[in-house]
């Protein structure tokens, strides 16, 4: 696939995930809250945000791609997570969610 085709596939994946997992900001924020509660059992000063979830999920996908480089889903999912991190870090506009 060309880079343009990969970006279009990432957009398709995003839309598909929005339908199955709900609005991305709400979902990632809830995951961050759960991870924070869990991690604070080890270190009370740890706190995660939605962006952290994106980066860590991308790292999970990168690790999987190293173990199975033929599986294109891992690369595409990692890219989508980083795009979501970028969206979360930018100006907050209701139209972007």
PDB file of N, CA and C in Angstrom:
ATOM      1  N   UNK A   1       0.837  -1.190   0.000  1.00  0.00           N
ATOM      2  CA  UNK A   1       0.000   0.000   0.000  1.00  0.00           C
ATOM      3  C   UNK A   1       0.874   1.242   0.000  1.00  0.00           C
ATOM      4  N   UNK A   2       0.401   2.251  -0.682  1.00  0.00           N
ATOM      5  CA  UNK A   2       1.112   3.533  -0.688  1.00  0.00           C
ATOM      6  C   UNK A   2       0.824   4.271   0.624  1.00  0.00           C
ATOM      7  N   UNK A   3       1.652   5.274   0.973  1.00  0.00           N
ATOM      8  CA  UNK A   3       1.363   6.047   2.176  1.00  0.00           C
ATOM      9  C   UNK A   3      -0.045   6.655   2.164  1.00  0.00           C
ATOM     10  N   UNK A   4      -0.482   7.161   1.021  1.00  0.00           N
ATOM     11  CA  UNK A   4      -1.823   7.742   0.930  1.00  0.00           C
ATOM     12  C   UNK A   4      -2.887   6.678   1.198  1.00  0.00           C
ATOM     13  N   UNK A   5      -2.703   5.497   0.627  1.00  0.00           N
ATOM     14  CA  UNK A   5      -3.663   4.410   0.854  1.00  0.00           C
ATOM     15  C   UNK A   5      -3.679   4.001   2.326  1.00  0.00           C
ATOM     16  N   UNK A   6      -2.509   4.001   2.964  1.00  0.00           N
ATOM     17  CA  UNK A   6      -2.442   3.665   4.384  1.00  0.00           C
ATOM     18  C   UNK A   6      -3.170   4.699   5.230  1.00  0.00           C
ATOM     19  N   UNK A   7      -3.021   5.978   4.889  1.00  0.00           N
ATOM     20  CA  UNK A   7      -3.734   7.030   5.625  1.00  0.00           C
ATOM     21  C   UNK A   7      -5.243   6.893   5.453  1.00  0.00           C
ATOM     22  N   UNK A   8      -5.679   6.580   4.256  1.00  0.00           N
ATOM     23  CA  UNK A   8      -7.108   6.368   4.027  1.00  0.00           C
ATOM     24  C   UNK A   8      -7.611   5.162   4.810  1.00  0.00           C
ATOM     25  N   UNK A   9      -6.795   4.121   4.892  1.00  0.00           N
ATOM     26  CA  UNK A   9      -7.166   2.941   5.684  1.00  0.00           C
ATOM     27  C   UNK A   9      -7.234   3.296   7.168  1.00  0.00           C
ATOM     28  N   UNK A  10      -6.317   4.131   7.641  1.00  0.00           N
ATOM     29  CA  UNK A  10      -6.362   4.580   9.034  1.00  0.00           C
ATOM     30  C   UNK A  10      -7.650   5.347   9.312  1.00  0.00           C
ATOM     31  N   UNK A  11      -8.082   6.169   8.361  1.00  0.00           N
ATOM     32  CA  UNK A  11      -9.344   6.901   8.518  1.00  0.00           C
ATOM     33  C   UNK A  11     -10.510   5.929   8.592  1.00  0.00           C
ATOM     34  N   UNK A  12     -10.486   4.897   7.769  1.00  0.00           N
ATOM     35  CA  UNK A  12     -11.539   3.884   7.804  1.00  0.00           C
ATOM     36  C   UNK A  12     -11.550   3.167   9.147  1.00  0.00           C
ATOM     37  N   UNK A  13     -10.358   2.807   9.649  1.00  0.00           N
ATOM     38  CA  UNK A  13     -10.243   2.133  10.946  1.00  0.00           C
ATOM     39  C   UNK A  13     -10.798   3.027  12.050  1.00  0.00           C
ATOM     40  N   UNK A  14     -10.456   4.318  12.016  1.00  0.00           N
ATOM     41  CA  UNK A  14     -10.952   5.253  13.018  1.00  0.00           C
ATOM     42  C   UNK A  14     -12.478   5.258  13.030  1.00  0.00           C
ATOM     43  N   UNK A  15     -13.086   5.391  11.859  1.00  0.00           N
ATOM     44  CA  UNK A  15     -14.552   5.426  11.770  1.00  0.00           C
ATOM     45  C   UNK A  15     -15.158   4.126  12.291  1.00  0.00           C
ATOM     46  N   UNK A  16     -14.558   3.020  11.927  1.00  0.00           N
ATOM     47  CA  UNK A  16     -15.045   1.711  12.387  1.00  0.00           C
ATOM     48  C   UNK A  16     -14.970   1.601  13.909  1.00  0.00           C
ATOM     49  N   UNK A  17     -13.859   2.046  14.477  1.00  0.00           N
ATOM     50  CA  UNK A  17     -13.676   1.972  15.936  1.00  0.00           C
ATOM     51  C   UNK A  17     -14.626   2.924  16.662  1.00  0.00           C
ATOM     52  N   UNK A  18     -14.893   4.098  16.059  1.00  0.00           N
ATOM     53  CA  UNK A  18     -15.846   5.035  16.663  1.00  0.00           C
ATOM     54  C   UNK A  18     -17.212   4.363  16.795  1.00  0.00           C
ATOM     55  N   UNK A  19     -17.588   3.616  15.763  1.00  0.00           N
ATOM     56  CA  UNK A  19     -18.881   2.941  15.786  1.00  0.00           C
ATOM     57  C   UNK A  19     -18.925   1.824  16.828  1.00  0.00           C
ATOM     58  N   UNK A  20     -17.847   1.067  16.941  1.00  0.00           N
ATOM     59  CA  UNK A  20     -17.865  -0.086  17.851  1.00  0.00           C
ATOM     60  C   UNK A  20     -17.473   0.262  19.282  1.00  0.00           C
ATOM     61  N   UNK A  21     -16.612   1.283  19.483  1.00  0.00           N
ATOM     62  CA  UNK A  21     -16.111   1.594  20.828  1.00  0.00           C
ATOM     63  C   UNK A  21     -16.627   2.918  21.379  1.00  0.00           C
ATOM     64  N   UNK A  22     -17.340   3.678  20.580  1.00  0.00           N
ATOM     65  CA  UNK A  22     -17.853   4.966  21.037  1.00  0.00           C
ATOM     66  C   UNK A  22     -16.871   6.103  20.793  1.00  0.00           C
ATOM     67  N   UNK A  23     -17.267   7.278  21.209  1.00  0.00           N
ATOM     68  CA  UNK A  23     -16.485   8.499  21.003  1.00  0.00           C
ATOM     69  C   UNK A  23     -15.097   8.347  21.624  1.00  0.00           C
ATOM     70  N   UNK A  24     -14.062   8.642  20.855  1.00  0.00           N
ATOM     71  CA  UNK A  24     -12.700   8.318  21.268  1.00  0.00           C
ATOM     72  C   UNK A  24     -12.250   9.033  22.532  1.00  0.00           C
ATOM     73  N   UNK A  25     -12.591  10.308  22.694  1.00  0.00           N
ATOM     74  CA  UNK A  25     -12.120  11.038  23.873  1.00  0.00           C
ATOM     75  C   UNK A  25     -12.714  10.446  25.141  1.00  0.00           C
ATOM     76  N   UNK A  26     -13.991  10.160  25.130  1.00  0.00           N
ATOM     77  CA  UNK A  26     -14.647   9.569  26.307  1.00  0.00           C
ATOM     78  C   UNK A  26     -14.074   8.192  26.618  1.00  0.00           C
ATOM     79  N   UNK A  27     -13.884   7.389  25.596  1.00  0.00           N
ATOM     80  CA  UNK A  27     -13.353   6.037  25.786  1.00  0.00           C
ATOM     81  C   UNK A  27     -11.934   6.063  26.350  1.00  0.00           C
ATOM     82  N   UNK A  28     -11.071   6.875  25.746  1.00  0.00           N
ATOM     83  CA  UNK A  28      -9.676   6.939  26.192  1.00  0.00           C
ATOM     84  C   UNK A  28      -9.560   7.556  27.583  1.00  0.00           C
ATOM     85  N   UNK A  29     -10.410   8.519  27.888  1.00  0.00           N
ATOM     86  CA  UNK A  29     -10.396   9.128  29.228  1.00  0.00           C
ATOM     87  C   UNK A  29     -10.821   8.120  30.287  1.00  0.00           C
ATOM     88  N   UNK A  30     -11.812   7.300  29.980  1.00  0.00           N
ATOM     89  CA  UNK A  30     -12.253   6.277  30.926  1.00  0.00           C
ATOM     90  C   UNK A  30     -11.156   5.232  31.145  1.00  0.00           C
ATOM     91  N   UNK A  31     -10.503   4.818  30.065  1.00  0.00           N
ATOM     92  CA  UNK A  31      -9.384   3.875  30.195  1.00  0.00           C
ATOM     93  C   UNK A  31      -8.292   4.488  31.068  1.00  0.00           C
ATOM     94  N   UNK A  32      -7.984   5.767  30.857  1.00  0.00           N
ATOM     95  CA  UNK A  32      -6.965   6.450  31.667  1.00  0.00           C
ATOM     96  C   UNK A  32      -7.342   6.431  33.144  1.00  0.00           C
ATOM     97  N   UNK A  33      -8.608   6.649  33.443  1.00  0.00           N
ATOM     98  CA  UNK A  33      -9.055   6.608  34.840  1.00  0.00           C
ATOM     99  C   UNK A  33      -8.845   5.210  35.432  1.00  0.00           C
ATOM    100  N   UNK A  34      -9.212   4.191  34.691  1.00  0.00           N
ATOM    101  CA  UNK A  34      -9.029   2.817  35.183  1.00  0.00           C
ATOM    102  C   UNK A  34      -7.552   2.503  35.388  1.00  0.00           C
ATOM    103  N   UNK A  35      -6.717   2.882  34.419  1.00  0.00           N
ATOM    104  CA  UNK A  35      -5.285   2.614  34.542  1.00  0.00           C
ATOM    105  C   UNK A  35      -4.694   3.362  35.732  1.00  0.00           C
ATOM    106  N   UNK A  36      -5.171   4.573  35.975  1.00  0.00           N
ATOM    107  CA  UNK A  36      -4.682   5.361  37.111  1.00  0.00           C
ATOM    108  C   UNK A  36      -5.012   4.662  38.422  1.00  0.00           C
ATOM    109  N   UNK A  37      -6.245   4.210  38.572  1.00  0.00           N
ATOM    110  CA  UNK A  37      -6.637   3.511  39.808  1.00  0.00           C
ATOM    111  C   UNK A  37      -5.748   2.291  40.017  1.00  0.00           C
ATOM    112  N   UNK A  38      -5.528   1.529  38.965  1.00  0.00           N
ATOM    113  CA  UNK A  38      -4.681   0.335  39.070  1.00  0.00           C
ATOM    114  C   UNK A  38      -3.240   0.711  39.420  1.00  0.00           C
ATOM    115  N   UNK A  39      -2.659   1.657  38.689  1.00  0.00           N
ATOM    116  CA  UNK A  39      -1.251   2.029  38.882  1.00  0.00           C
ATOM    117  C   UNK A  39      -1.007   2.668  40.237  1.00  0.00           C
ATOM    118  N   UNK A  40      -1.996   3.377  40.770  1.00  0.00           N
ATOM    119  CA  UNK A  40      -1.813   4.033  42.065  1.00  0.00           C
ATOM    120  C   UNK A  40      -1.689   3.033  43.213  1.00  0.00           C
ATOM    121  N   UNK A  41      -2.040   1.786  42.978  1.00  0.00           N
ATOM    122  CA  UNK A  41      -1.800   0.754  43.983  1.00  0.00           C
ATOM    123  C   UNK A  41      -0.296   0.501  44.123  1.00  0.00           C
ATOM    124  N   UNK A  42       0.448   0.761  43.066  1.00  0.00           N
ATOM    125  CA  UNK A  42       1.903   0.594  43.065  1.00  0.00           C
ATOM    126  C   UNK A  42       2.624   1.888  43.427  1.00  0.00           C
ATOM    127  N   UNK A  43       2.083   3.002  42.932  1.00  0.00           N
ATOM    128  CA  UNK A  43       2.697   4.308  43.175  1.00  0.00           C
ATOM    129  C   UNK A  43       1.585   5.358  43.170  1.00  0.00           C
ATOM    130  N   UNK A  44       1.243   5.888  44.335  1.00  0.00           N
ATOM    131  CA  UNK A  44       0.112   6.821  44.426  1.00  0.00           C
ATOM    132  C   UNK A  44       0.249   8.095  43.595  1.00  0.00           C
ATOM    133  N   UNK A  45       1.448   8.425  43.140  1.00  0.00           N
ATOM    134  CA  UNK A  45       1.619   9.662  42.373  1.00  0.00           C
ATOM    135  C   UNK A  45       1.364   9.475  40.875  1.00  0.00           C
ATOM    136  N   UNK A  46       1.135   8.265  40.431  1.00  0.00           N
ATOM    137  CA  UNK A  46       0.909   8.012  39.008  1.00  0.00           C
ATOM    138  C   UNK A  46      -0.496   8.437  38.610  1.00  0.00           C
ATOM    139  N   UNK A  47      -0.574   9.157  37.498  1.00  0.00           N
ATOM    140  CA  UNK A  47      -1.875   9.532  36.942  1.00  0.00           C
ATOM    141  C   UNK A  47      -1.761   9.531  35.422  1.00  0.00           C
ATOM    142  N   UNK A  48      -2.666   8.866  34.763  1.00  0.00           N
ATOM    143  CA  UNK A  48      -2.678   8.784  33.313  1.00  0.00           C
ATOM    144  C   UNK A  48      -3.755   9.695  32.735  1.00  0.00           C
ATOM    145  N   UNK A  49      -3.521  10.133  31.501  1.00  0.00           N
ATOM    146  CA  UNK A  49      -4.525  10.892  30.763  1.00  0.00           C
ATOM    147  C   UNK A  49      -4.802  10.154  29.455  1.00  0.00           C
ATOM    148  N   UNK A  50      -5.772  10.628  28.715  1.00  0.00           N
ATOM    149  CA  UNK A  50      -6.159   9.980  27.457  1.00  0.00           C
ATOM    150  C   UNK A  50      -4.982   9.905  26.481  1.00  0.00           C
ATOM    151  N   UNK A  51      -4.150  10.943  26.437  1.00  0.00           N
ATOM    152  CA  UNK A  51      -2.967  10.912  25.562  1.00  0.00           C
ATOM    153  C   UNK A  51      -2.016   9.795  25.944  1.00  0.00           C
ATOM    154  N   UNK A  52      -1.822   9.597  27.259  1.00  0.00           N
ATOM    155  CA  UNK A  52      -0.960   8.502  27.716  1.00  0.00           C
ATOM    156  C   UNK A  52      -1.476   7.164  27.209  1.00  0.00           C
ATOM    157  N   UNK A  53      -2.794   6.991  27.263  1.00  0.00           N
ATOM    158  CA  UNK A  53      -3.390   5.742  26.782  1.00  0.00           C
ATOM    159  C   UNK A  53      -3.049   5.545  25.307  1.00  0.00           C
ATOM    160  N   UNK A  54      -3.179   6.597  24.515  1.00  0.00           N
ATOM    161  CA  UNK A  54      -2.839   6.504  23.083  1.00  0.00           C
ATOM    162  C   UNK A  54      -1.397   6.070  22.877  1.00  0.00           C
ATOM    163  N   UNK A  55      -0.474   6.725  23.582  1.00  0.00           N
ATOM    164  CA  UNK A  55       0.942   6.392  23.410  1.00  0.00           C
ATOM    165  C   UNK A  55       1.237   4.958  23.847  1.00  0.00           C
ATOM    166  N   UNK A  56       0.656   4.545  24.960  1.00  0.00           N
ATOM    167  CA  UNK A  56       0.932   3.192  25.444  1.00  0.00           C
ATOM    168  C   UNK A  56       0.298   2.134  24.557  1.00  0.00           C
ATOM    169  N   UNK A  57      -0.889   2.416  24.021  1.00  0.00           N
ATOM    170  CA  UNK A  57      -1.502   1.467  23.095  1.00  0.00           C
ATOM    171  C   UNK A  57      -0.699   1.393  21.793  1.00  0.00           C
ATOM    172  N   UNK A  58      -0.162   2.528  21.350  1.00  0.00           N
ATOM    173  CA  UNK A  58       0.702   2.511  20.172  1.00  0.00           C
ATOM    174  C   UNK A  58       1.950   1.668  20.443  1.00  0.00           C
ATOM    175  N   UNK A  59       2.512   1.805  21.645  1.00  0.00           N
ATOM    176  CA  UNK A  59       3.684   0.990  21.998  1.00  0.00           C
ATOM    177  C   UNK A  59       3.344  -0.493  22.014  1.00  0.00           C
ATOM    178  N   UNK A  60       2.156  -0.841  22.493  1.00  0.00           N
ATOM    179  CA  UNK A  60       1.720  -2.226  22.457  1.00  0.00           C
ATOM    180  C   UNK A  60       1.685  -2.726  21.009  1.00  0.00           C
ATOM    181  N   UNK A  61       1.128  -1.912  20.121  1.00  0.00           N
ATOM    182  CA  UNK A  61       1.048  -2.294  18.708  1.00  0.00           C
ATOM    183  C   UNK A  61       2.431  -2.382  18.068  1.00  0.00           C
ATOM    184  N   UNK A  62       3.344  -1.497  18.476  1.00  0.00           N
ATOM    185  CA  UNK A  62       4.719  -1.551  17.963  1.00  0.00           C
ATOM    186  C   UNK A  62       5.389  -2.841  18.415  1.00  0.00           C
ATOM    187  N   UNK A  63       5.207  -3.211  19.674  1.00  0.00           N
ATOM    188  CA  UNK A  63       5.779  -4.468  20.170  1.00  0.00           C
ATOM    189  C   UNK A  63       5.234  -5.649  19.375  1.00  0.00           C
ATOM    190  N   UNK A  64       3.942  -5.642  19.129  1.00  0.00           N
ATOM    191  CA  UNK A  64       3.349  -6.734  18.341  1.00  0.00           C
ATOM    192  C   UNK A  64       3.888  -6.759  16.923  1.00  0.00           C
ATOM    193  N   UNK A  65       4.137  -5.569  16.351  1.00  0.00           N
ATOM    194  CA  UNK A  65       4.669  -5.528  14.980  1.00  0.00           C
ATOM    195  C   UNK A  65       6.094  -6.071  14.920  1.00  0.00           C
ATOM    196  N   UNK A  66       6.835  -5.912  16.002  1.00  0.00           N
ATOM    197  CA  UNK A  66       8.191  -6.474  16.035  1.00  0.00           C
ATOM    198  C   UNK A  66       8.152  -7.994  16.084  1.00  0.00           C
ATOM    199  N   UNK A  67       7.144  -8.536  16.751  1.00  0.00           N
ATOM    200  CA  UNK A  67       7.012  -9.989  16.852  1.00  0.00           C
ATOM    201  C   UNK A  67       6.337 -10.593  15.629  1.00  0.00           C
ATOM    202  N   UNK A  68       5.537  -9.805  14.930  1.00  0.00           N
ATOM    203  CA  UNK A  68       4.830 -10.287  13.753  1.00  0.00           C
ATOM    204  C   UNK A  68       4.787  -9.182  12.696  1.00  0.00           C
ATOM    205  N   UNK A  69       5.915  -8.941  12.022  1.00  0.00           N
ATOM    206  CA  UNK A  69       5.991  -7.823  11.072  1.00  0.00           C
ATOM    207  C   UNK A  69       5.065  -7.942   9.864  1.00  0.00           C
ATOM    208  N   UNK A  70       4.535  -9.126   9.605  1.00  0.00           N
ATOM    209  CA  UNK A  70       3.647  -9.302   8.455  1.00  0.00           C
ATOM    210  C   UNK A  70       2.231  -8.805   8.719  1.00  0.00           C
ATOM    211  N   UNK A  71       1.865  -8.631   9.987  1.00  0.00           N
ATOM    212  CA  UNK A  71       0.507  -8.213  10.328  1.00  0.00           C
ATOM    213  C   UNK A  71       0.389  -6.695  10.220  1.00  0.00           C
ATOM    214  N   UNK A  72      -0.184  -6.225   9.121  1.00  0.00           N
ATOM    215  CA  UNK A  72      -0.321  -4.791   8.853  1.00  0.00           C
ATOM    216  C   UNK A  72      -1.221  -4.077   9.852  1.00  0.00           C
ATOM    217  N   UNK A  73      -2.149  -4.804  10.463  1.00  0.00           N
ATOM    218  CA  UNK A  73      -3.061  -4.183  11.432  1.00  0.00           C
ATOM    219  C   UNK A  73      -2.304  -3.501  12.571  1.00  0.00           C
ATOM    220  N   UNK A  74      -1.213  -4.100  13.010  1.00  0.00           N
ATOM    221  CA  UNK A  74      -0.455  -3.513  14.116  1.00  0.00           C
ATOM    222  C   UNK A  74       0.093  -2.136  13.755  1.00  0.00           C
ATOM    223  N   UNK A  75       0.619  -1.989  12.550  1.00  0.00           N
ATOM    224  CA  UNK A  75       1.154  -0.701  12.102  1.00  0.00           C
ATOM    225  C   UNK A  75       0.032   0.336  11.969  1.00  0.00           C
ATOM    226  N   UNK A  76      -1.070  -0.089  11.379  1.00  0.00           N
ATOM    227  CA  UNK A  76      -2.185   0.832  11.171  1.00  0.00           C
ATOM    228  C   UNK A  76      -2.798   1.258  12.499  1.00  0.00           C
ATOM    229  N   UNK A  77      -2.985   0.304  13.406  1.00  0.00           N
ATOM    230  CA  UNK A  77      -3.543   0.651  14.714  1.00  0.00           C
ATOM    231  C   UNK A  77      -2.619   1.596  15.478  1.00  0.00           C
ATOM    232  N   UNK A  78      -1.301   1.361  15.412  1.00  0.00           N
ATOM    233  CA  UNK A  78      -0.344   2.254  16.083  1.00  0.00           C
ATOM    234  C   UNK A  78      -0.460   3.664  15.511  1.00  0.00           C
ATOM    235  N   UNK A  79      -0.587   3.767  14.198  1.00  0.00           N
ATOM    236  CA  UNK A  79      -0.722   5.079  13.565  1.00  0.00           C
ATOM    237  C   UNK A  79      -2.013   5.768  14.019  1.00  0.00           C
ATOM    238  N   UNK A  80      -3.101   5.026  14.079  1.00  0.00           N
ATOM    239  CA  UNK A  80      -4.373   5.612  14.507  1.00  0.00           C
ATOM    240  C   UNK A  80      -4.261   6.112  15.947  1.00  0.00           C
ATOM    241  N   UNK A  81      -3.636   5.325  16.833  1.00  0.00           N
ATOM    242  CA  UNK A  81      -3.479   5.778  18.224  1.00  0.00           C
ATOM    243  C   UNK A  81      -2.673   7.072  18.301  1.00  0.00           C
ATOM    244  N   UNK A  82      -1.628   7.190  17.507  1.00  0.00           N
ATOM    245  CA  UNK A  82      -0.820   8.415  17.536  1.00  0.00           C
ATOM    246  C   UNK A  82      -1.568   9.602  16.925  1.00  0.00           C
ATOM    247  N   UNK A  83      -2.404   9.346  15.922  1.00  0.00           N
ATOM    248  CA  UNK A  83      -3.246  10.408  15.376  1.00  0.00           C
ATOM    249  C   UNK A  83      -4.221  10.895  16.446  1.00  0.00           C
ATOM    250  N   UNK A  84      -4.784   9.953  17.211  1.00  0.00           N
ATOM    251  CA  UNK A  84      -5.690  10.337  18.299  1.00  0.00           C
ATOM    252  C   UNK A  84      -4.946  11.144  19.360  1.00  0.00           C
ATOM    253  N   UNK A  85      -3.712  10.764  19.671  1.00  0.00           N
ATOM    254  CA  UNK A  85      -2.910  11.528  20.638  1.00  0.00           C
ATOM    255  C   UNK A  85      -2.711  12.953  20.132  1.00  0.00           C
ATOM    256  N   UNK A  86      -2.418  13.092  18.851  1.00  0.00           N
ATOM    257  CA  UNK A  86      -2.247  14.430  18.268  1.00  0.00           C
ATOM    258  C   UNK A  86      -3.541  15.227  18.355  1.00  0.00           C
ATOM    259  N   UNK A  87      -4.670  14.580  18.079  1.00  0.00           N
ATOM    260  CA  UNK A  87      -5.963  15.266  18.160  1.00  0.00           C
ATOM    261  C   UNK A  87      -6.252  15.701  19.589  1.00  0.00           C
ATOM    262  N   UNK A  88      -5.916  14.872  20.546  1.00  0.00           N
ATOM    263  CA  UNK A  88      -6.159  15.202  21.949  1.00  0.00           C
ATOM    264  C   UNK A  88      -5.253  16.329  22.436  1.00  0.00           C
ATOM    265  N   UNK A  89      -4.062  16.440  21.861  1.00  0.00           N
ATOM    266  CA  UNK A  89      -3.108  17.448  22.326  1.00  0.00           C
ATOM    267  C   UNK A  89      -3.340  18.812  21.696  1.00  0.00           C
ATOM    268  N   UNK A  90      -4.111  18.837  20.629  1.00  0.00           N
ATOM    269  CA  UNK A  90      -4.353  20.093  19.917  1.00  0.00           C
ATOM    270  C   UNK A  90      -5.436  20.922  20.562  1.00  0.00           C
ATOM    271  N   UNK A  91      -5.771  22.040  19.916  1.00  0.00           N
ATOM    272  CA  UNK A  91      -6.844  22.894  20.433  1.00  0.00           C
ATOM    273  C   UNK A  91      -8.134  22.108  20.594  1.00  0.00           C
ATOM    274  N   UNK A  92      -8.861  22.376  21.650  1.00  0.00           N
ATOM    275  CA  UNK A  92     -10.092  21.659  21.933  1.00  0.00           C
ATOM    276  C   UNK A  92     -11.245  22.312  21.170  1.00  0.00           C
ATOM    277  N   UNK A  93     -11.727  21.612  20.157  1.00  0.00           N
ATOM    278  CA  UNK A  93     -12.828  22.077  19.336  1.00  0.00           C
ATOM    279  C   UNK A  93     -13.870  20.971  19.279  1.00  0.00           C
ATOM    280  N   UNK A  94     -15.089  21.269  19.609  1.00  0.00           N
ATOM    281  CA  UNK A  94     -16.145  20.269  19.659  1.00  0.00           C
ATOM    282  C   UNK A  94     -16.300  19.550  18.321  1.00  0.00           C
ATOM    283  N   UNK A  95     -15.998  20.211  17.204  1.00  0.00           N
ATOM    284  CA  UNK A  95     -16.109  19.581  15.907  1.00  0.00           C
ATOM    285  C   UNK A  95     -15.053  18.519  15.666  1.00  0.00           C
ATOM    286  N   UNK A  96     -13.975  18.536  16.445  1.00  0.00           N
ATOM    287  CA  UNK A  96     -12.877  17.574  16.280  1.00  0.00           C
ATOM    288  C   UNK A  96     -13.145  16.254  16.994  1.00  0.00           C
ATOM    289  N   UNK A  97     -14.184  16.169  17.788  1.00  0.00           N
ATOM    290  CA  UNK A  97     -14.436  14.957  18.575  1.00  0.00           C
ATOM    291  C   UNK A  97     -15.430  14.050  17.906  1.00  0.00           C
TER     292      UNK A  97
END
